[in-house]
Amino acid sequence: MIVETGHFALVLAFVLALIQSVVPVWGAVTSDRRLMETAAPVANALFVLVALSFAVLTWAYLASDFSVVNVWENSHSAKPLIFKISGVWGNHEGSMLLWVLILVLFGSLVALFSGNVPAPLRATVLGVQGWITAAFLLFILATSNPFERIPQAPIEGNDLNPLLQDIGLAIHPPLLYLGYVGFSITFAFAVAALILGRIDAAWARWVRPWALLAWVFLTLGIAMGSYWAYYELGWGGWWFWDPVENASFMPWLAGTALLHSAIVMEKREALKVWTVLLAIFTFSLSLLGTFLVRSGVLTSVHAFAVDPERGLFILVILCIFIGGSFTLYAWRAPLLKQGGLFAPISREGALVLNNLFLTAATVSVLVGTLYPLALEAVTGEKISVGAPFFNLTFGPLMIPLLLAIPFGPLLAWKRGDLLAATQRLYAAFGVALLAALAVFWAWGMRQVLAPIGVGLAVWIMAGAVAELLSRTRITEIGLSRGLSRLVGLPRSAFGTMLGHFGVGVTLLGIVMATAFQTELVRTVRPGDTFDMAGYQLTFTGIAPRQGPNYTEQVGHLVVRQGGAEIAAMDPSKRIYPARGMPTTEASILTFGFSQLYVSLGETRDDGAVDIRAYFKPMITLIWLGTLVMSIGGIISITDRRLRVGAPKPARAKTAGLSPAE
Amino acid sequence: MIQMRRFILLLALLASVLAPLTAVHALAPDEVLADPVLEQRARALSSELRCMVCQNQSIDDSDAPLAKDLRVLVRERLVAGDSDAQVIDYLVSRYGEFVLLKPKVAWHTLALWIAGPLALIAGIAGLLLALRRQRKAQPVAAGGLSAAEQAELDQILKGGTGDKS
C-alpha cells in the first residue's frame, strides 16, 4: 500500500505540473493576477508530492521490500544503512526521481524567495519550471517507474553495484543534480524574459544568485566525482575526459561564462541577449548530459538502438526544450532592448573575453564528445576521441584565459587602464616569476613545462590577492585604515578573489601532481622494502578479512621515514558475493598537500603480490582549489546586493567604508 | 531479450555513475621493459591507444586481457626497433582507427579538430562586428530613431569620440 501511495503521489504531481505549466503563464500573458497567483502554491504542492514519493521509495529500500522491482534489482538486506539510502539514487529510476525532486525543490524555493520579482515574470518562470517538471514526470511514469512490483517477491535482492557502495557515490549524484537542475532556474528566467519580451538589469540581479548556487553545487559535484574516481578506481587518475565527465563539465564551463556575463548585464545593462542565450545554452547542456548518461547512447550507438525506449523519450524531451527555446530565442530576442556601450579595454571587455574563451572551450568539448557518435551514426566509421585529444585542444584555449584572470577585476567599468592594472600586478608577477624559477632550479630541464605551469598558477593566486589589496589601497593609506577598508569591502569582492584564487590552487595541484608524480609497479613478497619519494615502504603480508557484505584481501605495508615508523597502509581487494564483482580499495596517506597512494594488483601463488605505488605531490590542491572556488561562490551569494529579497541599500555607510565600485 | 535489456541497463548505469570502468591493476610488473627509455616510450604510446573492449580507457589504464595483449604487442614492436609512428601505423592497420584515442587529422575528422579554434575565431569576428556596429550606431536605445533623427544625431556627434554612455 505504501509503495502505491508513492506511485499515486507521482501521478498526482504530474497532473499538478500540467496545471503549473499552463495556468500561471496564461495569467501572465493575459495579465490575470488570480491566475498568476496560482504558481507559488502549486509549486509548493508539487514539491510536497514528489518528496512524499521519494520518501516512499526510500522507505522501500530501508525495509528491503523486494516486491518492488527497483529495490530487488539494486538492494540487499545485508547492505549497510547508508548504502540502503544512497541506493535509492544509485540506479536509473531512482536517480531520475531524485532529478525531479531537486527540480521541484528549486521550483518551491523560487516560489518562496522571489517575492520581489514582478508577478508576471515570477508566474512565467514557475510555469516554465512546470514544463520541465511535467516532461520528466511523464518520462518517469511512462518508461522508468521505480514503484513497479514483482508478483512473487524474491527472498533476497541483487545488491547495489559494489563500486557504488561508497560514501563518495552517496554524495556525488545529489550534488551534481543540484548543479544540473539548478540551471533550470536560469533557463526558466531566460525563457520567461523572451515570452514577456522584457529584460533589464534587475533580471540579472534575480538570476545571478540562482546561477551562483547551481554553479557551486556543480563545482562540488564534479570535484567529488573526480576524487571518488581517484581513490576508488585504483590507478590514481583524477580526470579522464570520459563522455560522462564531459557531460557535467560542459554545463560547468557554460555556467561559469553565464556567471560572468550576468555581472556585465547587471552593472552595465549590456550583453542582455547574449546572457539569455547563455542561460539557455547552459541548461541545454545539462539536459544533454542527462540524455548522454541516461540513454545508454555512450556505450555505443547500437546499444541505444537496441533499447531505444528511454533514450528516444529523453531525446524527444531534449529536442523539444532545446529546439523550442532556441526557436523562441530567434523569434523574440530581437525584441529585447540592447544597451550598454563599452570600450574593449574595460571590465566588461575582460568579461567578454572570459565568455569568448569559455564558450570556445565548451564548443570544443561538446564537439569532441558528440563527434564519434555522430560520425558512427552517419558513416558507420568508428573513431575514438579520448584524453590526448582533449588535452591538446582544450589546454590551449584555457591558457590565454588563465593568463588574463588577474587583469579582469583590476580594470574599471566602461573604460579601463591596462597600464595602471599592469602596474598593480607587478608584485604578483614577481612572485610568479620567483615560483617558476624555484621550480626550474629544483628540477631543471627534466620537466620543461612545469615551471611555466607553476608560474601561471602562482600568477593567478597572487593576482587575486593583489586585486583585493589594491581595492583597500593599503599601500597608500596605511595598514590600519587599509584593514578597515578591507572589512568594508562588499562580499562579492571576496567572492571574486576566492573564486579566482581557487582556480590558481587547482591549477597548481594539476601541474605538480602531473609533472612530479613518482610511480612504481612491482611484485613484492612479504618482507620486501622499497623506496618511494623519501619514504620506505615495507610489505608485511596479505590477509583475508570479512566485511558486512563483502570479503577482502588486505595487504599491509609499514611506512618509514628516516628509519622511524610513521604510518601503516592497508590497500585491499574486495569481492562482493551478491554480484561476484571485485573492487580495489586503494590506501592513501596524506602528507601536507601530497599523497602516497598504494593499490593492490594480482596475487601470486607464492604469497607475492603486484602493487602499484605513487607519490603524488600537492595533488589534494586540485580538490581544495575547487573547495575554495565554491566558498567564493557562496560568499558572493550572501552579498547584500544579491541577497534574494533584500531591499535596496538601506544601511547608511560611512564615507570611508563605501565600496569602491 | 529481458536479459539483454538488463545488461544494457547495467552498462548505462555503469556509464552514468562510474565514468571509466574499474581498472583494477593495469600495467603488471612482468610487462615492464628493462630499458627505461623504451619503457618510457611504451608508456607514452599506451596512453594514446584505446582498449577497444573498454569504455574510454587507454590500454595503459585498463586491466582487460585485450589491453594486456596490446601492451605486450607495443613493447614487442618497440624492442624490434619500430619508431613510434610505425607502432601506431601497425596497430591502426590491425585494429582500425578506433584504437587511436587521438584521431588522425583527416577529412572525416577535420570538423572535430577545428571546432574549438573555429568557435574562437567566429566569436572574435562576431565581437569585432558588434564593436564596429556599436561605434556607428547611437549609444541610446536602438529602434527609437527615424532616418532624419539619425542624420541629425550624426551631425551632432560628428567628431565625437563615440563613448557617450
PDB file of N, CA and C in Angstrom, chain A residues 316-369:
ATOM      1  N   VAL A 316      13.484  13.123 -27.265  1.00  0.00           N
ATOM      2  CA  VAL A 316      12.358  13.981 -27.640  1.00  0.00           C
ATOM      3  C   VAL A 316      12.248  15.163 -26.687  1.00  0.00           C
ATOM      4  N   ILE A 317      12.383  14.889 -25.390  1.00  0.00           N
ATOM      5  CA  ILE A 317      12.362  15.985 -24.409  1.00  0.00           C
ATOM      6  C   ILE A 317      13.448  17.000 -24.757  1.00  0.00           C
ATOM      7  N   LEU A 318      14.627  16.465 -25.031  1.00  0.00           N
ATOM      8  CA  LEU A 318      15.784  17.288 -25.351  1.00  0.00           C
ATOM      9  C   LEU A 318      15.487  18.179 -26.555  1.00  0.00           C
ATOM     10  N   CYS A 319      14.946  17.555 -27.612  1.00  0.00           N
ATOM     11  CA  CYS A 319      14.692  18.309 -28.841  1.00  0.00           C
ATOM     12  C   CYS A 319      13.633  19.379 -28.608  1.00  0.00           C
ATOM     13  N   ILE A 320      12.577  19.012 -27.855  1.00  0.00           N
ATOM     14  CA  ILE A 320      11.513  19.989 -27.623  1.00  0.00           C
ATOM     15  C   ILE A 320      12.054  21.180 -26.848  1.00  0.00           C
ATOM     16  N   PHE A 321      12.804  20.906 -25.771  1.00  0.00           N
ATOM     17  CA  PHE A 321      13.245  22.013 -24.929  1.00  0.00           C
ATOM     18  C   PHE A 321      14.349  22.831 -25.594  1.00  0.00           C
ATOM     19  N   ILE A 322      15.338  22.143 -26.153  1.00  0.00           N
ATOM     20  CA  ILE A 322      16.438  22.884 -26.762  1.00  0.00           C
ATOM     21  C   ILE A 322      15.960  23.567 -28.042  1.00  0.00           C
ATOM     22  N   GLY A 323      15.311  22.768 -28.894  1.00  0.00           N
ATOM     23  CA  GLY A 323      14.809  23.337 -30.141  1.00  0.00           C
ATOM     24  C   GLY A 323      13.813  24.450 -29.878  1.00  0.00           C
ATOM     25  N   GLY A 324      12.876  24.186 -28.972  1.00  0.00           N
ATOM     26  CA  GLY A 324      11.854  25.180 -28.653  1.00  0.00           C
ATOM     27  C   GLY A 324      12.451  26.465 -28.122  1.00  0.00           C
ATOM     28  N   SER A 325      13.392  26.343 -27.175  1.00  0.00           N
ATOM     29  CA  SER A 325      13.919  27.559 -26.577  1.00  0.00           C
ATOM     30  C   SER A 325      14.778  28.342 -27.564  1.00  0.00           C
ATOM     31  N   PHE A 326      15.498  27.622 -28.432  1.00  0.00           N
ATOM     32  CA  PHE A 326      16.297  28.354 -29.419  1.00  0.00           C
ATOM     33  C   PHE A 326      15.413  29.012 -30.481  1.00  0.00           C
ATOM     34  N   THR A 327      14.320  28.348 -30.832  1.00  0.00           N
ATOM     35  CA  THR A 327      13.378  28.975 -31.767  1.00  0.00           C
ATOM     36  C   THR A 327      12.781  30.229 -31.144  1.00  0.00           C
ATOM     37  N   LEU A 328      12.362  30.075 -29.897  1.00  0.00           N
ATOM     38  CA  LEU A 328      11.812  31.221 -29.174  1.00  0.00           C
ATOM     39  C   LEU A 328      12.835  32.345 -29.137  1.00  0.00           C
ATOM     40  N   TYR A 329      14.082  31.962 -28.941  1.00  0.00           N
ATOM     41  CA  TYR A 329      15.152  32.950 -28.873  1.00  0.00           C
ATOM     42  C   TYR A 329      15.284  33.685 -30.202  1.00  0.00           C
ATOM     43  N   ALA A 330      15.309  32.896 -31.293  1.00  0.00           N
ATOM     44  CA  ALA A 330      15.480  33.513 -32.607  1.00  0.00           C
ATOM     45  C   ALA A 330      14.329  34.468 -32.915  1.00  0.00           C
ATOM     46  N   TRP A 331      13.152  34.100 -32.411  1.00  0.00           N
ATOM     47  CA  TRP A 331      11.954  34.884 -32.702  1.00  0.00           C
ATOM     48  C   TRP A 331      11.872  36.144 -31.824  1.00  0.00           C
ATOM     49  N   ARG A 332      12.142  35.949 -30.522  1.00  0.00           N
ATOM     50  CA  ARG A 332      11.879  37.036 -29.572  1.00  0.00           C
ATOM     51  C   ARG A 332      13.091  37.877 -29.192  1.00  0.00           C
ATOM     52  N   ALA A 333      14.287  37.302 -29.308  1.00  0.00           N
ATOM     53  CA  ALA A 333      15.453  38.033 -28.835  1.00  0.00           C
ATOM     54  C   ALA A 333      15.617  39.394 -29.500  1.00  0.00           C
ATOM     55  N   PRO A 334      15.325  39.529 -30.805  1.00  0.00           N
ATOM     56  CA  PRO A 334      15.476  40.853 -31.417  1.00  0.00           C
ATOM     57  C   PRO A 334      14.609  41.923 -30.744  1.00  0.00           C
ATOM     58  N   LEU A 335      13.553  41.485 -30.044  1.00  0.00           N
ATOM     59  CA  LEU A 335      12.689  42.458 -29.375  1.00  0.00           C
ATOM     60  C   LEU A 335      13.317  43.018 -28.105  1.00  0.00           C
ATOM     61  N   LEU A 336      14.238  42.258 -27.540  1.00  0.00           N
ATOM     62  CA  LEU A 336      14.832  42.721 -26.284  1.00  0.00           C
ATOM     63  C   LEU A 336      15.705  43.923 -26.574  1.00  0.00           C
ATOM     64  N   LYS A 337      15.573  44.901 -25.703  1.00  0.00           N
ATOM     65  CA  LYS A 337      16.293  46.144 -25.936  1.00  0.00           C
ATOM     66  C   LYS A 337      17.783  45.931 -25.683  1.00  0.00           C
ATOM     67  N   GLN A 338      18.578  46.256 -26.662  1.00  0.00           N
ATOM     68  CA  GLN A 338      20.029  46.187 -26.465  1.00  0.00           C
ATOM     69  C   GLN A 338      20.470  47.436 -25.733  1.00  0.00           C
ATOM     70  N   GLY A 339      21.551  47.339 -25.066  1.00  0.00           N
ATOM     71  CA  GLY A 339      22.004  48.553 -24.408  1.00  0.00           C
ATOM     72  C   GLY A 339      23.423  48.414 -23.943  1.00  0.00           C
ATOM     73  N   GLY A 340      23.997  49.526 -23.540  1.00  0.00           N
ATOM     74  CA  GLY A 340      25.334  49.468 -22.949  1.00  0.00           C
ATOM     75  C   GLY A 340      26.430  49.500 -23.975  1.00  0.00           C
ATOM     76  N   LEU A 341      27.270  50.474 -23.819  1.00  0.00           N
ATOM     77  CA  LEU A 341      28.411  50.630 -24.715  1.00  0.00           C
ATOM     78  C   LEU A 341      29.656  50.485 -23.878  1.00  0.00           C
ATOM     79  N   PHE A 342      30.675  49.919 -24.463  1.00  0.00           N
ATOM     80  CA  PHE A 342      31.926  49.921 -23.712  1.00  0.00           C
ATOM     81  C   PHE A 342      33.117  49.751 -24.622  1.00  0.00           C
ATOM     82  N   ALA A 343      34.247  50.155 -24.105  1.00  0.00           N
ATOM     83  CA  ALA A 343      35.494  50.034 -24.847  1.00  0.00           C
ATOM     84  C   ALA A 343      36.043  48.621 -24.660  1.00  0.00           C
ATOM     85  N   PRO A 344      36.849  48.150 -25.597  1.00  0.00           N
ATOM     86  CA  PRO A 344      37.411  46.792 -25.470  1.00  0.00           C
ATOM     87  C   PRO A 344      38.229  46.616 -24.197  1.00  0.00           C
ATOM     88  N   ILE A 345      38.997  47.646 -23.834  1.00  0.00           N
ATOM     89  CA  ILE A 345      39.786  47.544 -22.602  1.00  0.00           C
ATOM     90  C   ILE A 345      38.952  48.102 -21.463  1.00  0.00           C
ATOM     91  N   SER A 346      38.244  47.215 -20.781  1.00  0.00           N
ATOM     92  CA  SER A 346      37.393  47.625 -19.667  1.00  0.00           C
ATOM     93  C   SER A 346      37.009  46.352 -18.937  1.00  0.00           C
ATOM     94  N   ARG A 347      36.375  46.492 -17.773  1.00  0.00           N
ATOM     95  CA  ARG A 347      35.931  45.316 -17.041  1.00  0.00           C
ATOM     96  C   ARG A 347      34.986  44.482 -17.918  1.00  0.00           C
ATOM     97  N   GLU A 348      34.063  45.178 -18.599  1.00  0.00           N
ATOM     98  CA  GLU A 348      33.137  44.452 -19.468  1.00  0.00           C
ATOM     99  C   GLU A 348      33.898  43.707 -20.550  1.00  0.00           C
ATOM    100  N   GLY A 349      34.907  44.420 -21.098  1.00  0.00           N
ATOM    101  CA  GLY A 349      35.698  43.813 -22.165  1.00  0.00           C
ATOM    102  C   GLY A 349      36.367  42.545 -21.676  1.00  0.00           C
ATOM    103  N   ALA A 350      36.897  42.599 -20.444  1.00  0.00           N
ATOM    104  CA  ALA A 350      37.570  41.428 -19.882  1.00  0.00           C
ATOM    105  C   ALA A 350      36.575  40.292 -19.688  1.00  0.00           C
ATOM    106  N   LEU A 351      35.362  40.638 -19.256  1.00  0.00           N
ATOM    107  CA  LEU A 351      34.353  39.602 -19.030  1.00  0.00           C
ATOM    108  C   LEU A 351      33.887  39.003 -20.358  1.00  0.00           C
ATOM    109  N   VAL A 352      33.876  39.831 -21.401  1.00  0.00           N
ATOM    110  CA  VAL A 352      33.533  39.308 -22.720  1.00  0.00           C
ATOM    111  C   VAL A 352      34.610  38.329 -23.181  1.00  0.00           C
ATOM    112  N   LEU A 353      35.868  38.687 -22.909  1.00  0.00           N
ATOM    113  CA  LEU A 353      36.986  37.798 -23.250  1.00  0.00           C
ATOM    114  C   LEU A 353      36.819  36.458 -22.533  1.00  0.00           C
ATOM    115  N   ASN A 354      36.474  36.537 -21.257  1.00  0.00           N
ATOM    116  CA  ASN A 354      36.215  35.330 -20.474  1.00  0.00           C
ATOM    117  C   ASN A 354      35.157  34.476 -21.165  1.00  0.00           C
ATOM    118  N   ASN A 355      34.058  35.128 -21.577  1.00  0.00           N
ATOM    119  CA  ASN A 355      32.971  34.397 -22.222  1.00  0.00           C
ATOM    120  C   ASN A 355      33.399  33.782 -23.545  1.00  0.00           C
ATOM    121  N   LEU A 356      34.213  34.540 -24.260  1.00  0.00           N
ATOM    122  CA  LEU A 356      34.687  34.082 -25.564  1.00  0.00           C
ATOM    123  C   LEU A 356      35.454  32.770 -25.421  1.00  0.00           C
ATOM    124  N   PHE A 357      36.409  32.757 -24.513  1.00  0.00           N
ATOM    125  CA  PHE A 357      37.245  31.570 -24.383  1.00  0.00           C
ATOM    126  C   PHE A 357      36.493  30.412 -23.731  1.00  0.00           C
ATOM    127  N   LEU A 358      35.675  30.720 -22.727  1.00  0.00           N
ATOM    128  CA  LEU A 358      34.921  29.640 -22.087  1.00  0.00           C
ATOM    129  C   LEU A 358      33.947  29.003 -23.076  1.00  0.00           C
ATOM    130  N   THR A 359      33.319  29.842 -23.911  1.00  0.00           N
ATOM    131  CA  THR A 359      32.371  29.295 -24.878  1.00  0.00           C
ATOM    132  C   THR A 359      33.099  28.451 -25.925  1.00  0.00           C
ATOM    133  N   ALA A 360      34.240  28.965 -26.415  1.00  0.00           N
ATOM    134  CA  ALA A 360      35.001  28.194 -27.396  1.00  0.00           C
ATOM    135  C   ALA A 360      35.441  26.859 -26.788  1.00  0.00           C
ATOM    136  N   ALA A 361      35.844  26.892 -25.516  1.00  0.00           N
ATOM    137  CA  ALA A 361      36.258  25.652 -24.854  1.00  0.00           C
ATOM    138  C   ALA A 361      35.077  24.697 -24.732  1.00  0.00           C
ATOM    139  N   THR A 362      33.893  25.251 -24.398  1.00  0.00           N
ATOM    140  CA  THR A 362      32.705  24.406 -24.300  1.00  0.00           C
ATOM    141  C   THR A 362      32.407  23.755 -25.641  1.00  0.00           C
ATOM    142  N   VAL A 363      32.492  24.547 -26.706  1.00  0.00           N
ATOM    143  CA  VAL A 363      32.232  24.009 -28.045  1.00  0.00           C
ATOM    144  C   VAL A 363      33.219  22.892 -28.355  1.00  0.00           C
ATOM    145  N   SER A 364      34.488  23.106 -28.007  1.00  0.00           N
ATOM    146  CA  SER A 364      35.474  22.082 -28.362  1.00  0.00           C
ATOM    147  C   SER A 364      35.218  20.789 -27.580  1.00  0.00           C
ATOM    148  N   VAL A 365      34.815  20.904 -26.317  1.00  0.00           N
ATOM    149  CA  VAL A 365      34.499  19.697 -25.549  1.00  0.00           C
ATOM    150  C   VAL A 365      33.212  19.050 -26.094  1.00  0.00           C
ATOM    151  N   LEU A 366      32.247  19.893 -26.433  1.00  0.00           N
ATOM    152  CA  LEU A 366      30.974  19.380 -26.950  1.00  0.00           C
ATOM    153  C   LEU A 366      31.182  18.598 -28.240  1.00  0.00           C
ATOM    154  N   VAL A 367      31.917  19.186 -29.163  1.00  0.00           N
ATOM    155  CA  VAL A 367      32.150  18.512 -30.438  1.00  0.00           C
ATOM    156  C   VAL A 367      32.959  17.234 -30.206  1.00  0.00           C
ATOM    157  N   GLY A 368      33.979  17.321 -29.347  1.00  0.00           N
ATOM    158  CA  GLY A 368      34.783  16.138 -29.070  1.00  0.00           C
ATOM    159  C   GLY A 368      33.960  15.006 -28.474  1.00  0.00           C
ATOM    160  N   THR A 369      32.952  15.359 -27.676  1.00  0.00           N
ATOM    161  CA  THR A 369      32.134  14.332 -27.039  1.00  0.00           C
ATOM    162  C   THR A 369      31.137  13.713 -28.018  1.00  0.00           C
TER     163      THR A 369
END
